[in-house]
PDB file of C-alpha atoms and ligand atoms in Angstrom:
ATOM      1  CA  UNK I   1      -0.203   0.059   0.101  1.00 84.00           C
ATOM      2  CA  UNK I   2       3.196   1.992   0.067  1.00 84.00           C
ATOM      3  CA  UNK I   3       2.149   5.084  -2.134  1.00 82.00           C
ATOM      4  CA  UNK I   4       5.963   5.149  -3.873  1.00 82.00           C
ATOM      5  CA  UNK I   5       6.993   1.620  -4.068  1.00 84.00           C
ATOM      6  CA  UNK I   6       3.773  -0.104  -3.273  1.00 87.00           C
ATOM      7  CA  UNK I   7       2.181  -3.198  -5.278  1.00 88.00           C
ATOM      8  CA  UNK I   8      -1.274  -1.703  -5.118  1.00 87.00           C
ATOM      9  CA  UNK I   9       1.021   1.870  -6.961  1.00 87.00           C
ATOM     10  CA  UNK I  10       2.771  -0.533  -8.968  1.00 87.00           C
ATOM     11  CA  UNK I  11      -0.287  -2.207 -11.045  1.00 87.00           C
ATOM     12  CA  UNK I  12      -2.285   1.035 -10.949  1.00 85.00           C
ATOM     13  CA  UNK I  13       0.816   2.075 -13.141  1.00 85.00           C
ATOM     14  CA  UNK I  14       1.549  -0.484 -15.476  1.00 87.00           C
ATOM     15  CA  UNK I  15      -2.072  -1.826 -15.984  1.00 87.00           C
ATOM     16  CA  UNK I  16      -2.785   1.844 -16.435  1.00 86.00           C
ATOM     17  CA  UNK I  17      -0.490   2.986 -18.720  1.00 86.00           C
ATOM     18  CA  UNK I  18      -0.614  -0.756 -20.591  1.00 87.00           C
ATOM     19  CA  UNK I  19      -4.401   0.101 -21.407  1.00 89.00           C
ATOM     20  CA  UNK I  20      -5.240   0.968 -24.661  1.00 90.00           C
ATOM     21  CA  UNK I  21      -7.539   4.600 -24.743  1.00 90.00           C
ATOM     22  CA  UNK I  22     -10.377   3.488 -25.292  1.00 92.00           C
ATOM     23  CA  UNK I  23     -10.145   0.805 -22.086  1.00 90.00           C
ATOM     24  CA  UNK I  24      -8.651   3.174 -19.547  1.00 90.00           C
ATOM     25  CA  UNK I  25     -11.856   4.084 -18.181  1.00 91.00           C
ATOM     26  CA  UNK I  26     -13.026   0.302 -17.436  1.00 92.00           C
ATOM     27  CA  UNK I  27      -9.333  -0.531 -16.095  1.00 91.00           C
ATOM     28  CA  UNK I  28      -9.330   2.604 -13.707  1.00 91.00           C
ATOM     29  CA  UNK I  29     -12.358   1.547 -12.127  1.00 92.00           C
ATOM     30  CA  UNK I  30     -12.150  -2.202 -11.490  1.00 92.00           C
ATOM     31  CA  UNK I  31      -8.241  -0.921 -10.017  1.00 91.00           C
ATOM     32  CA  UNK I  32      -9.709   1.295  -7.628  1.00 91.00           C
ATOM     33  CA  UNK I  33     -12.588  -1.327  -6.624  1.00 93.00           C
ATOM     34  CA  UNK I  34      -9.218  -3.682  -6.257  1.00 92.00           C
ATOM     35  CA  UNK I  35      -7.794  -0.726  -4.315  1.00 91.00           C
ATOM     36  CA  UNK I  36     -10.499  -0.233  -2.006  1.00 93.00           C
ATOM     37  CA  UNK I  37     -10.783  -3.685  -1.139  1.00 93.00           C
ATOM     38  CA  UNK I  38      -7.512  -4.247   0.048  1.00 92.00           C
ATOM     39  CA  UNK I  39      -7.677  -1.146   2.465  1.00 91.00           C
ATOM     40  CA  UNK I  40     -10.579  -2.580   3.965  1.00 94.00           C
ATOM     41  CA  UNK I  41      -9.591  -5.996   4.193  1.00 93.00           C
ATOM     42  CA  UNK I  42      -6.106  -4.155   6.034  1.00 91.00           C
ATOM     43  CA  UNK I  43      -7.758  -1.653   8.087  1.00 91.00           C
ATOM     44  CA  UNK I  44     -10.369  -5.034   9.548  1.00 91.00           C
ATOM     45  CA  UNK I  45      -6.720  -6.885  10.005  1.00 91.00           C
ATOM     46  CA  UNK I  46      -5.199  -3.977  11.643  1.00 89.00           C
ATOM     47  CA  UNK I  47      -8.210  -3.501  13.624  1.00 87.00           C
ATOM     48  CA  UNK I  48      -8.557  -7.115  15.444  1.00 82.00           C
ATOM     49  CA  UNK I  49      -4.665  -7.455  16.059  1.00 84.00           C
ATOM     50  CA  UNK I  50      -4.575  -3.896  18.177  1.00 83.00           C
ATOM     51  CA  UNK I  51      -7.952  -5.266  20.082  1.00 77.00           C
ATOM     52  CA  UNK I  52      -7.125  -6.520  23.306  1.00 74.00           C
ATOM     53  CA  UNK I  53      -7.643  -9.830  24.127  1.00 67.00           C
ATOM     54  CA  UNK I  54     -10.165  -9.171  26.876  1.00 64.00           C
ATOM     55  CA  UNK I  55     -12.263  -7.808  24.079  1.00 65.00           C
ATOM     56  CA  UNK I  56     -11.614 -10.308  21.257  1.00 61.00           C
ATOM     57  CA  UNK I  57     -12.039 -13.243  24.000  1.00 61.00           C
ATOM     58  CA  UNK I  58     -16.384 -12.544  22.825  1.00 68.00           C
ATOM     59  CA  UNK I  59     -15.636 -14.590  19.764  1.00 70.00           C
ATOM     60  CA  UNK I  60     -12.424 -15.708  20.657  1.00 75.00           C
ATOM     61  CA  UNK I  61     -12.805 -19.073  23.441  1.00 78.00           C
ATOM     62  CA  UNK I  62      -8.891 -18.503  24.963  1.00 79.00           C
ATOM     63  CA  UNK I  63     -10.289 -21.540  27.339  1.00 85.00           C
ATOM     64  CA  UNK I  64     -10.221 -24.440  24.659  1.00 87.00           C
ATOM     65  CA  UNK I  65      -7.304 -26.637  24.556  1.00 89.00           C
ATOM     66  CA  UNK I  66      -4.532 -25.533  22.525  1.00 88.00           C
ATOM     67  CA  UNK I  67      -2.766 -27.648  19.396  1.00 89.00           C
ATOM     68  CA  UNK I  68      -0.874 -30.426  21.893  1.00 86.00           C
ATOM     69  CA  UNK I  69       2.241 -30.765  19.458  1.00 87.00           C
ATOM     70  CA  UNK I  70       4.392 -33.657  21.165  1.00 81.00           C
ATOM     71  CA  UNK I  71       7.752 -33.308  21.066  1.00 82.00           C
ATOM     72  CA  UNK I  72       9.872 -35.792  18.981  1.00 85.00           C
ATOM     73  CA  UNK I  73      12.215 -38.217  20.740  1.00 87.00           C
ATOM     74  CA  UNK I  74      15.327 -40.430  19.287  1.00 93.00           C
ATOM     75  CA  UNK I  75      13.923 -43.878  17.747  1.00 96.00           C
ATOM     76  CA  UNK I  76      15.193 -46.899  20.242  1.00 97.00           C
ATOM     77  CA  UNK I  77      17.251 -48.465  17.469  1.00 97.00           C
ATOM     78  CA  UNK I  78      19.163 -45.111  16.786  1.00 97.00           C
ATOM     79  CA  UNK I  79      19.287 -44.399  20.769  1.00 96.00           C
ATOM     80  CA  UNK I  80      21.115 -47.990  20.971  1.00 97.00           C
ATOM     81  CA  UNK I  81      23.288 -47.452  18.080  1.00 98.00           C
ATOM     82  CA  UNK I  82      24.442 -44.195  20.025  1.00 97.00           C
ATOM     83  CA  UNK I  83      24.595 -46.087  22.913  1.00 97.00           C
ATOM     84  CA  UNK I  84      27.236 -48.539  21.503  1.00 98.00           C
ATOM     85  CA  UNK I  85      28.771 -46.376  19.289  1.00 98.00           C
ATOM     86  CA  UNK I  86      29.381 -43.938  22.627  1.00 98.00           C
ATOM     87  CA  UNK I  87      31.148 -46.811  24.461  1.00 98.00           C
ATOM     88  CA  UNK I  88      33.879 -47.181  21.894  1.00 98.00           C
ATOM     89  CA  UNK I  89      34.142 -43.477  21.412  1.00 98.00           C
ATOM     90  CA  UNK I  90      35.221 -42.902  24.635  1.00 98.00           C
ATOM     91  CA  UNK I  91      37.776 -45.896  24.329  1.00 97.00           C
ATOM     92  CA  UNK I  92      39.408 -43.750  21.468  1.00 97.00           C
ATOM     93  CA  UNK I  93      37.643 -44.926  18.433  1.00 98.00           C
ATOM     94  CA  UNK I  94      36.716 -42.748  15.460  1.00 98.00           C
ATOM     95  CA  UNK I  95      33.085 -43.138  13.662  1.00 98.00           C
ATOM     96  CA  UNK I  96      32.969 -44.590  10.075  1.00 98.00           C
ATOM     97  CA  UNK I  97      30.251 -44.910   7.475  1.00 97.00           C
ATOM     98  CA  UNK I  98      30.037 -46.821   3.666  1.00 98.00           C
ATOM     99  CA  UNK I  99      27.392 -46.842   1.424  1.00 98.00           C
ATOM    100  CA  UNK I 100      24.572 -49.379   1.436  1.00 98.00           C
ATOM    101  CA  UNK I 101      25.077 -50.611  -1.646  1.00 98.00           C
ATOM    102  CA  UNK I 102      28.394 -52.099  -2.532  1.00 98.00           C
ATOM    103  CA  UNK I 103      30.262 -54.144  -5.329  1.00 97.00           C
ATOM    104  CA  UNK I 104      30.025 -57.213  -4.278  1.00 96.00           C
ATOM    105  CA  UNK I 105      33.962 -56.235  -3.996  1.00 97.00           C
ATOM    106  CA  UNK I 106      33.343 -54.770  -0.816  1.00 98.00           C
ATOM    107  CA  UNK I 107      30.611 -57.197   0.927  1.00 97.00           C
ATOM    108  CA  UNK I 108      32.230 -60.466   0.088  1.00 96.00           C
ATOM    109  CA  UNK I 109      35.626 -60.514  -2.206  1.00 96.00           C
ATOM    110  CA  UNK I 110      37.727 -58.421   0.042  1.00 97.00           C
ATOM    111  CA  UNK I 111      36.888 -59.857   3.206  1.00 98.00           C
ATOM    112  CA  UNK I 112      37.697 -63.443   2.194  1.00 97.00           C
ATOM    113  CA  UNK I 113      34.754 -64.631   0.683  1.00 95.00           C
ATOM    114  CA  UNK I 114      36.529 -65.996  -2.619  1.00 92.00           C
ATOM    115  CA  UNK I 115      33.816 -66.053  -5.931  1.00 88.00           C
ATOM    116  CA  UNK I 116      31.192 -68.997  -5.482  1.00 86.00           C
ATOM    117  CA  UNK I 117      32.033 -69.800  -2.138  1.00 89.00           C
ATOM    118  CA  UNK I 118      29.403 -71.487  -0.196  1.00 89.00           C
ATOM    119  CA  UNK I 119      30.477 -69.409   2.938  1.00 87.00           C
ATOM    120  CA  UNK I 120      28.399 -66.634   0.494  1.00 88.00           C
ATOM    121  CA  UNK I 121      25.367 -68.899   1.083  1.00 83.00           C
ATOM    122  CA  UNK I 122      24.921 -68.431   4.842  1.00 79.00           C
ATOM    123  CA  UNK I 123      24.002 -63.850   4.181  1.00 85.00           C
ATOM    124  CA  UNK I 124      20.746 -64.574   2.399  1.00 90.00           C
ATOM    125  CA  UNK I 125      21.744 -61.504  -0.387  1.00 94.00           C
ATOM    126  CA  UNK I 126      19.493 -59.301  -2.352  1.00 94.00           C
ATOM    127  CA  UNK I 127      21.331 -58.125  -5.795  1.00 94.00           C
ATOM    128  CA  UNK I 128      20.517 -55.076  -7.972  1.00 95.00           C
ATOM    129  CA  UNK I 129      18.923 -56.853 -10.701  1.00 95.00           C
ATOM    130  CA  UNK I 130      20.197 -56.110 -14.395  1.00 95.00           C
ATOM    131  CA  UNK I 131      24.013 -56.863 -14.016  1.00 94.00           C
ATOM    132  CA  UNK I 132      24.581 -60.012 -15.785  1.00 91.00           C
ATOM    133  CA  UNK I 133      27.100 -57.919 -18.096  1.00 95.00           C
ATOM    134  CA  UNK I 134      29.061 -57.294 -15.298  1.00 95.00           C
ATOM    135  CA  UNK I 135      32.271 -59.239 -13.815  1.00 93.00           C
ATOM    136  CA  UNK I 136      31.388 -60.389 -10.753  1.00 91.00           C
ATOM    137  CA  UNK I 137      33.281 -58.328  -8.277  1.00 93.00           C
ATOM    138  CA  UNK I 138      31.655 -55.308  -9.826  1.00 96.00           C
ATOM    139  CA  UNK I 139      27.953 -56.406  -9.236  1.00 95.00           C
ATOM    140  CA  UNK I 140      25.769 -54.245  -7.083  1.00 97.00           C
ATOM    141  CA  UNK I 141      24.322 -55.845  -3.726  1.00 97.00           C
ATOM    142  CA  UNK I 142      22.474 -54.495  -0.952  1.00 97.00           C
ATOM    143  CA  UNK I 143      25.041 -54.899   1.946  1.00 98.00           C
ATOM    144  CA  UNK I 144      24.246 -57.562   3.647  1.00 97.00           C
ATOM    145  CA  UNK I 145      26.569 -56.288   6.894  1.00 97.00           C
ATOM    146  CA  UNK I 146      28.796 -53.855   8.110  1.00 98.00           C
ATOM    147  CA  UNK I 147      32.076 -55.469   7.476  1.00 98.00           C
ATOM    148  CA  UNK I 148      32.471 -54.109   4.484  1.00 98.00           C
ATOM    149  CA  UNK I 149      33.187 -50.916   6.005  1.00 98.00           C
ATOM    150  CA  UNK I 150      36.134 -52.392   7.125  1.00 98.00           C
ATOM    151  CA  UNK I 151      37.958 -52.747   3.950  1.00 98.00           C
ATOM    152  CA  UNK I 152      37.241 -49.091   2.856  1.00 98.00           C
ATOM    153  CA  UNK I 153      38.331 -47.253   6.570  1.00 98.00           C
ATOM    154  CA  UNK I 154      41.256 -49.274   6.288  1.00 98.00           C
ATOM    155  CA  UNK I 155      41.770 -47.800   2.383  1.00 98.00           C
ATOM    156  CA  UNK I 156      41.283 -44.472   3.859  1.00 98.00           C
ATOM    157  CA  UNK I 157      43.260 -44.645   6.942  1.00 98.00           C
ATOM    158  CA  UNK I 158      47.120 -46.006   7.276  1.00 98.00           C
ATOM    159  CA  UNK I 159      47.257 -48.278  10.569  1.00 97.00           C
ATOM    160  CA  UNK I 160      47.004 -47.648  13.127  1.00 98.00           C
ATOM    161  CA  UNK I 161      43.355 -47.576  13.166  1.00 98.00           C
ATOM    162  CA  UNK I 162      40.207 -47.946  15.635  1.00 98.00           C
ATOM    163  CA  UNK I 163      37.145 -47.017  13.878  1.00 98.00           C
ATOM    164  CA  UNK I 164      33.250 -48.010  14.454  1.00 98.00           C
ATOM    165  CA  UNK I 165      30.628 -48.502  11.788  1.00 98.00           C
ATOM    166  CA  UNK I 166      26.874 -47.791  12.521  1.00 98.00           C
ATOM    167  CA  UNK I 167      24.717 -48.388   9.978  1.00 98.00           C
ATOM    168  CA  UNK I 168      21.960 -50.414   7.905  1.00 98.00           C
ATOM    169  CA  UNK I 169      22.531 -53.771   5.965  1.00 98.00           C
ATOM    170  CA  UNK I 170      19.843 -55.942   4.054  1.00 97.00           C
ATOM    171  CA  UNK I 171      19.274 -59.754   3.826  1.00 96.00           C
ATOM    172  CA  UNK I 172      16.547 -61.940   1.817  1.00 94.00           C
ATOM    173  CA  UNK I 173      14.815 -62.882   5.001  1.00 92.00           C
ATOM    174  CA  UNK I 174      10.925 -62.974   5.259  1.00 93.00           C
ATOM    175  CA  UNK I 175       9.712 -60.415   7.615  1.00 94.00           C
ATOM    176  CA  UNK I 176       8.817 -62.225  11.136  1.00 93.00           C
ATOM    177  CA  UNK I 177       9.135 -61.817  15.215  1.00 92.00           C
ATOM    178  CA  UNK I 178      12.842 -62.350  14.620  1.00 90.00           C
ATOM    179  CA  UNK I 179      13.618 -61.145  11.234  1.00 93.00           C
ATOM    180  CA  UNK I 180      13.690 -58.306   8.872  1.00 96.00           C
ATOM    181  CA  UNK I 181      14.977 -57.558   5.529  1.00 96.00           C
ATOM    182  CA  UNK I 182      16.228 -54.055   6.591  1.00 97.00           C
ATOM    183  CA  UNK I 183      18.119 -54.130  10.196  1.00 97.00           C
ATOM    184  CA  UNK I 184      21.089 -52.436  11.770  1.00 98.00           C
ATOM    185  CA  UNK I 185      24.654 -53.557  12.901  1.00 98.00           C
ATOM    186  CA  UNK I 186      27.525 -51.844  14.467  1.00 98.00           C
ATOM    187  CA  UNK I 187      30.953 -52.840  13.401  1.00 98.00           C
ATOM    188  CA  UNK I 188      34.302 -52.790  15.234  1.00 98.00           C
ATOM    189  CA  UNK I 189      37.764 -52.438  13.877  1.00 98.00           C
ATOM    190  CA  UNK I 190      40.923 -51.980  15.293  1.00 98.00           C
ATOM    191  CA  UNK I 191      44.701 -52.765  13.808  1.00 98.00           C
ATOM    192  CA  UNK I 192      47.949 -52.144  15.492  1.00 98.00           C
ATOM    193  CA  UNK I 193      51.283 -53.608  16.148  1.00 97.00           C
ATOM    194  CA  UNK I 194      51.173 -56.491  18.824  1.00 95.00           C
ATOM    195  CA  UNK I 195      46.936 -56.578  18.575  1.00 98.00           C
ATOM    196  CA  UNK I 196      46.322 -59.664  20.492  1.00 98.00           C
ATOM    197  CA  UNK I 197      42.917 -61.634  20.990  1.00 98.00           C
ATOM    198  CA  UNK I 198      42.832 -60.439  25.126  1.00 98.00           C
ATOM    199  CA  UNK I 199      42.804 -57.299  23.611  1.00 98.00           C
ATOM    200  CA  UNK I 200      39.613 -58.444  21.858  1.00 98.00           C
ATOM    201  CA  UNK I 201      38.130 -60.091  24.593  1.00 98.00           C
ATOM    202  CA  UNK I 202      38.719 -57.189  27.481  1.00 98.00           C
ATOM    203  CA  UNK I 203      37.577 -54.742  24.841  1.00 98.00           C
ATOM    204  CA  UNK I 204      34.476 -56.811  24.511  1.00 98.00           C
ATOM    205  CA  UNK I 205      34.110 -57.513  27.975  1.00 97.00           C
ATOM    206  CA  UNK I 206      34.210 -53.684  28.538  1.00 98.00           C
ATOM    207  CA  UNK I 207      31.724 -52.903  26.027  1.00 97.00           C
ATOM    208  CA  UNK I 208      28.874 -55.776  27.243  1.00 96.00           C
ATOM    209  CA  UNK I 209      29.248 -55.027  30.714  1.00 96.00           C
ATOM    210  CA  UNK I 210      28.801 -50.778  29.913  1.00 96.00           C
ATOM    211  CA  UNK I 211      25.670 -51.736  27.648  1.00 95.00           C
ATOM    212  CA  UNK I 212      23.737 -54.732  30.433  1.00 93.00           C
ATOM    213  CA  UNK I 213      25.246 -53.579  33.532  1.00 93.00           C
ATOM    214  CA  UNK I 214      28.753 -54.559  35.450  1.00 94.00           C
ATOM    215  CA  UNK I 215      27.174 -57.481  36.804  1.00 92.00           C
ATOM    216  CA  UNK I 216      27.043 -59.904  33.132  1.00 92.00           C
ATOM    217  CA  UNK I 217      30.212 -61.903  32.157  1.00 94.00           C
ATOM    218  CA  UNK I 218      31.099 -62.970  28.708  1.00 96.00           C
ATOM    219  CA  UNK I 219      32.004 -65.811  27.026  1.00 96.00           C
ATOM    220  CA  UNK I 220      33.531 -66.397  23.448  1.00 97.00           C
ATOM    221  CA  UNK I 221      32.159 -69.197  21.207  1.00 95.00           C
ATOM    222  CA  UNK I 222      34.286 -70.961  18.649  1.00 97.00           C
ATOM    223  CA  UNK I 223      32.336 -69.787  15.359  1.00 97.00           C
ATOM    224  CA  UNK I 224      33.196 -69.056  12.135  1.00 95.00           C
ATOM    225  CA  UNK I 225      33.738 -65.935   9.496  1.00 96.00           C
ATOM    226  CA  UNK I 226      35.874 -65.863   6.469  1.00 96.00           C
ATOM    227  CA  UNK I 227      37.413 -62.515   7.493  1.00 98.00           C
ATOM    228  CA  UNK I 228      38.525 -63.125  10.875  1.00 98.00           C
ATOM    229  CA  UNK I 229      40.535 -66.043  12.315  1.00 98.00           C
ATOM    230  CA  UNK I 230      40.092 -67.396  14.843  1.00 98.00           C
ATOM    231  CA  UNK I 231      36.604 -66.041  15.077  1.00 98.00           C
ATOM    232  CA  UNK I 232      34.057 -66.652  18.176  1.00 98.00           C
ATOM    233  CA  UNK I 233      30.265 -65.861  18.852  1.00 97.00           C
ATOM    234  CA  UNK I 234      30.246 -63.502  21.890  1.00 97.00           C
ATOM    235  CA  UNK I 235      27.920 -65.225  25.038  1.00 95.00           C
ATOM    236  CA  UNK I 236      27.092 -62.694  27.907  1.00 93.00           C
ATOM    237  CA  UNK I 237      25.544 -64.607  31.216  1.00 92.00           C
ATOM    238  CA  UNK I 238      21.405 -63.608  31.038  1.00 88.00           C
ATOM    239  CA  UNK I 239      21.183 -60.204  32.594  1.00 82.00           C
ATOM    240  CA  UNK I 240      17.266 -61.564  33.659  1.00 82.00           C
ATOM    241  CA  UNK I 241      17.907 -64.556  35.990  1.00 86.00           C
ATOM    242  CA  UNK I 242      21.683 -63.655  36.413  1.00 85.00           C
ATOM    243  CA  UNK I 243      22.725 -67.088  34.534  1.00 86.00           C
ATOM    244  CA  UNK I 244      20.128 -69.618  36.267  1.00 90.00           C
ATOM    245  CA  UNK I 245      18.351 -70.025  33.536  1.00 89.00           C
ATOM    246  CA  UNK I 246      14.935 -68.284  32.225  1.00 88.00           C
ATOM    247  CA  UNK I 247      12.624 -67.900  29.392  1.00 84.00           C
ATOM    248  CA  UNK I 248      14.924 -65.261  27.663  1.00 83.00           C
ATOM    249  CA  UNK I 249      17.944 -67.620  27.860  1.00 86.00           C
ATOM    250  CA  UNK I 250      15.756 -70.395  26.949  1.00 87.00           C
ATOM    251  CA  UNK I 251      17.154 -71.992  30.024  1.00 92.00           C
ATOM    252  CA  UNK I 252      20.797 -72.089  29.408  1.00 91.00           C
ATOM    253  CA  UNK I 253      21.998 -68.894  31.313  1.00 91.00           C
ATOM    254  CA  UNK I 254      23.838 -67.438  28.555  1.00 92.00           C
ATOM    255  CA  UNK I 255      22.632 -64.965  25.865  1.00 91.00           C
ATOM    256  CA  UNK I 256      24.677 -64.893  22.337  1.00 91.00           C
ATOM    257  CA  UNK I 257      25.018 -61.555  21.116  1.00 92.00           C
ATOM    258  CA  UNK I 258      27.871 -60.824  18.846  1.00 96.00           C
ATOM    259  CA  UNK I 259      30.363 -61.949  16.161  1.00 98.00           C
ATOM    260  CA  UNK I 260      33.732 -61.041  16.070  1.00 98.00           C
ATOM    261  CA  UNK I 261      37.546 -62.684  15.733  1.00 98.00           C
ATOM    262  CA  UNK I 262      40.954 -61.589  14.847  1.00 98.00           C
ATOM    263  CA  UNK I 263      41.091 -59.949  11.272  1.00 98.00           C
ATOM    264  CA  UNK I 264      42.404 -62.617   8.446  1.00 98.00           C
ATOM    265  CA  UNK I 265      45.483 -61.910   7.160  1.00 98.00           C
ATOM    266  CA  UNK I 266      43.715 -62.914   4.035  1.00 98.00           C
ATOM    267  CA  UNK I 267      41.686 -59.803   4.315  1.00 98.00           C
ATOM    268  CA  UNK I 268      45.036 -57.415   4.869  1.00 98.00           C
ATOM    269  CA  UNK I 269      46.096 -58.699   1.687  1.00 98.00           C
ATOM    270  CA  UNK I 270      43.447 -56.548  -0.134  1.00 98.00           C
ATOM    271  CA  UNK I 271      44.630 -53.243   1.673  1.00 98.00           C
ATOM    272  CA  UNK I 272      48.562 -54.195   1.981  1.00 97.00           C
ATOM    273  CA  UNK I 273      49.017 -51.123  -0.637  1.00 97.00           C
ATOM    274  CA  UNK I 274      47.876 -48.978   2.278  1.00 97.00           C
ATOM    275  CA  UNK I 275      50.724 -50.461   4.571  1.00 97.00           C
ATOM    276  CA  UNK I 276      48.354 -53.035   6.202  1.00 98.00           C
ATOM    277  CA  UNK I 277      50.957 -55.672   6.058  1.00 98.00           C
ATOM    278  CA  UNK I 278      50.187 -58.938   8.139  1.00 97.00           C
ATOM    279  CA  UNK I 279      53.335 -59.870   8.925  1.00 97.00           C
ATOM    280  CA  UNK I 280      54.154 -56.200  10.774  1.00 97.00           C
ATOM    281  CA  UNK I 281      50.401 -55.935  12.099  1.00 98.00           C
ATOM    282  CA  UNK I 282      47.652 -57.386  13.569  1.00 98.00           C
ATOM    283  CA  UNK I 283      43.650 -56.766  14.558  1.00 98.00           C
ATOM    284  CA  UNK I 284      40.649 -57.444  15.607  1.00 98.00           C
ATOM    285  CA  UNK I 285      36.711 -57.192  14.550  1.00 98.00           C
ATOM    286  CA  UNK I 286      33.666 -57.299  15.639  1.00 98.00           C
ATOM    287  CA  UNK I 287      29.974 -56.402  14.567  1.00 98.00           C
ATOM    288  CA  UNK I 288      27.056 -56.676  16.961  1.00 97.00           C
ATOM    289  CA  UNK I 289      23.279 -56.465  15.549  1.00 96.00           C
ATOM    290  CA  UNK I 290      21.272 -53.151  16.783  1.00 97.00           C
ATOM    291  CA  UNK I 291      17.860 -54.835  16.934  1.00 97.00           C
ATOM    292  CA  UNK I 292      18.380 -57.695  18.749  1.00 95.00           C
ATOM    293  CA  UNK I 293      20.566 -55.769  21.558  1.00 95.00           C
ATOM    294  CA  UNK I 294      17.368 -53.158  21.643  1.00 96.00           C
ATOM    295  CA  UNK I 295      15.281 -56.515  21.848  1.00 94.00           C
ATOM    296  CA  UNK I 296      17.023 -58.254  24.818  1.00 91.00           C
ATOM    297  CA  UNK I 297      17.734 -54.294  26.776  1.00 91.00           C
ATOM    298  CA  UNK I 298      13.634 -53.550  26.663  1.00 92.00           C
ATOM    299  CA  UNK I 299      12.175 -57.141  26.922  1.00 90.00           C
ATOM    300  CA  UNK I 300      10.710 -56.196  23.065  1.00 94.00           C
ATOM    301  CA  UNK I 301       9.658 -59.832  21.441  1.00 91.00           C
ATOM    302  CA  UNK I 302       8.402 -58.273  17.938  1.00 95.00           C
ATOM    303  CA  UNK I 303      11.011 -56.506  15.708  1.00 96.00           C
ATOM    304  CA  UNK I 304       8.499 -55.615  13.506  1.00 97.00           C
ATOM    305  CA  UNK I 305       7.351 -53.061  16.154  1.00 97.00           C
ATOM    306  CA  UNK I 306      10.410 -50.852  15.411  1.00 97.00           C
ATOM    307  CA  UNK I 307       9.648 -50.179  12.081  1.00 97.00           C
ATOM    308  CA  UNK I 308       6.006 -49.954  12.472  1.00 96.00           C
ATOM    309  CA  UNK I 309       5.818 -46.258  13.526  1.00 93.00           C
ATOM    310  CA  UNK I 310       3.347 -46.310  16.376  1.00 94.00           C
ATOM    311  CA  UNK I 311       3.853 -43.760  18.855  1.00 91.00           C
ATOM    312  CA  UNK I 312       2.371 -45.822  21.673  1.00 93.00           C
ATOM    313  CA  UNK I 313       5.178 -48.079  21.249  1.00 95.00           C
ATOM    314  CA  UNK I 314       7.898 -45.198  20.269  1.00 93.00           C
ATOM    315  CA  UNK I 315       6.929 -42.976  23.003  1.00 90.00           C
ATOM    316  CA  UNK I 316       8.039 -45.767  25.398  1.00 92.00           C
ATOM    317  CA  UNK I 317      11.754 -44.741  24.879  1.00 90.00           C
ATOM    318  CA  UNK I 318      11.185 -40.722  24.985  1.00 85.00           C
TER     319      UNK I 318
HETATM  320  N1  LIG Z 401      29.817 -59.574   9.602  1.00 94.01           N
HETATM  321  C1  LIG Z 401      29.212 -60.615  10.544  1.00 94.01           C
HETATM  322  C2  LIG Z 401      27.721 -60.970  10.327  1.00 94.01           C
HETATM  323  O1  LIG Z 401      26.993 -59.797  10.157  1.00 94.01           O
HETATM  324  C3  LIG Z 401      30.116 -60.353  12.048  1.00 94.01           C
HETATM  325  C4  LIG Z 401      31.173 -59.953  12.054  1.00 94.01           C
HETATM  326  C5  LIG Z 401      32.048 -58.419  12.164  1.00 94.01           C
HETATM  327  C6  LIG Z 401      31.906 -61.037  12.525  1.00 94.01           C
HETATM  328  C7  LIG Z 401      33.344 -58.901  12.325  1.00 94.01           C
HETATM  329  C8  LIG Z 401      33.326 -61.014  13.134  1.00 94.01           C
HETATM  330  C9  LIG Z 401      33.669 -60.123  12.501  1.00 94.01           C
HETATM  331  O2  LIG Z 401      27.152 -61.680  10.560  1.00 94.01           O
END
């Protein structure tokens, strides 16, 4: 409405100037109506805004409840992921991430799964379609674990290295109470001179106590992964019954939590060019399922609850 640069004056100028002579009168008439209309509305709004609330209250019921906008909160999976990562950050680990779509090379080959080796069958892999023409190592897939970040981290940083990698992984599993085609893991890797299995045990024992309480004990059970040798599954004493045996631990007193092991020298061969010489260095790696840890921690019996977005479930973790 400003006299000089107001939109009304601009419209007035351009429309009136641009109109043919015989139409100037009609255009002027319409522009005048627009101007009056705007002025009336502005005046009414100003009056409303400037009227004290006590007078407004005759038509505005200020006792009506307002619109409740609950604060957002961290999703339980992200929360657990952050807790796990923080345990390792406190030990001096840095955080790395990798892509969720990987070439076969990073997900399998560089982790010592040779092409067509049966160990690949243990990971029900989702492949990107239409890549038959590519070499096997270049074919894209949805990463089945966060372990490819081990390889990427070692290519990006010379030893020594201490890194954790939280992230999303995919497997061709049918959804049920304990399976989901998308889930999350936190990977860990430590490489230096003279890293031994006792470093691995001490580190994970500390991590499990931080996450589940200082009373839990850990045990390392022989296992197999192509990229670690020796490999182990880590079990903790059941934090519910204290090891006596209950439903949660299926009466065994122990709960299996994660996979780990000493980095297989064959893996170092794939990153040798960046200073990883298996004769001079050694390391350990571990990987844990975030959903599983969260379910155990909070007594959740259905993994699907994490993905359904039901606020009644989620707000219990806020
Ligand atoms: N990547 C393995 C899995 O998803 C877990 C693992 C990580 C095992 C690192 C050993 C070392 O099952």
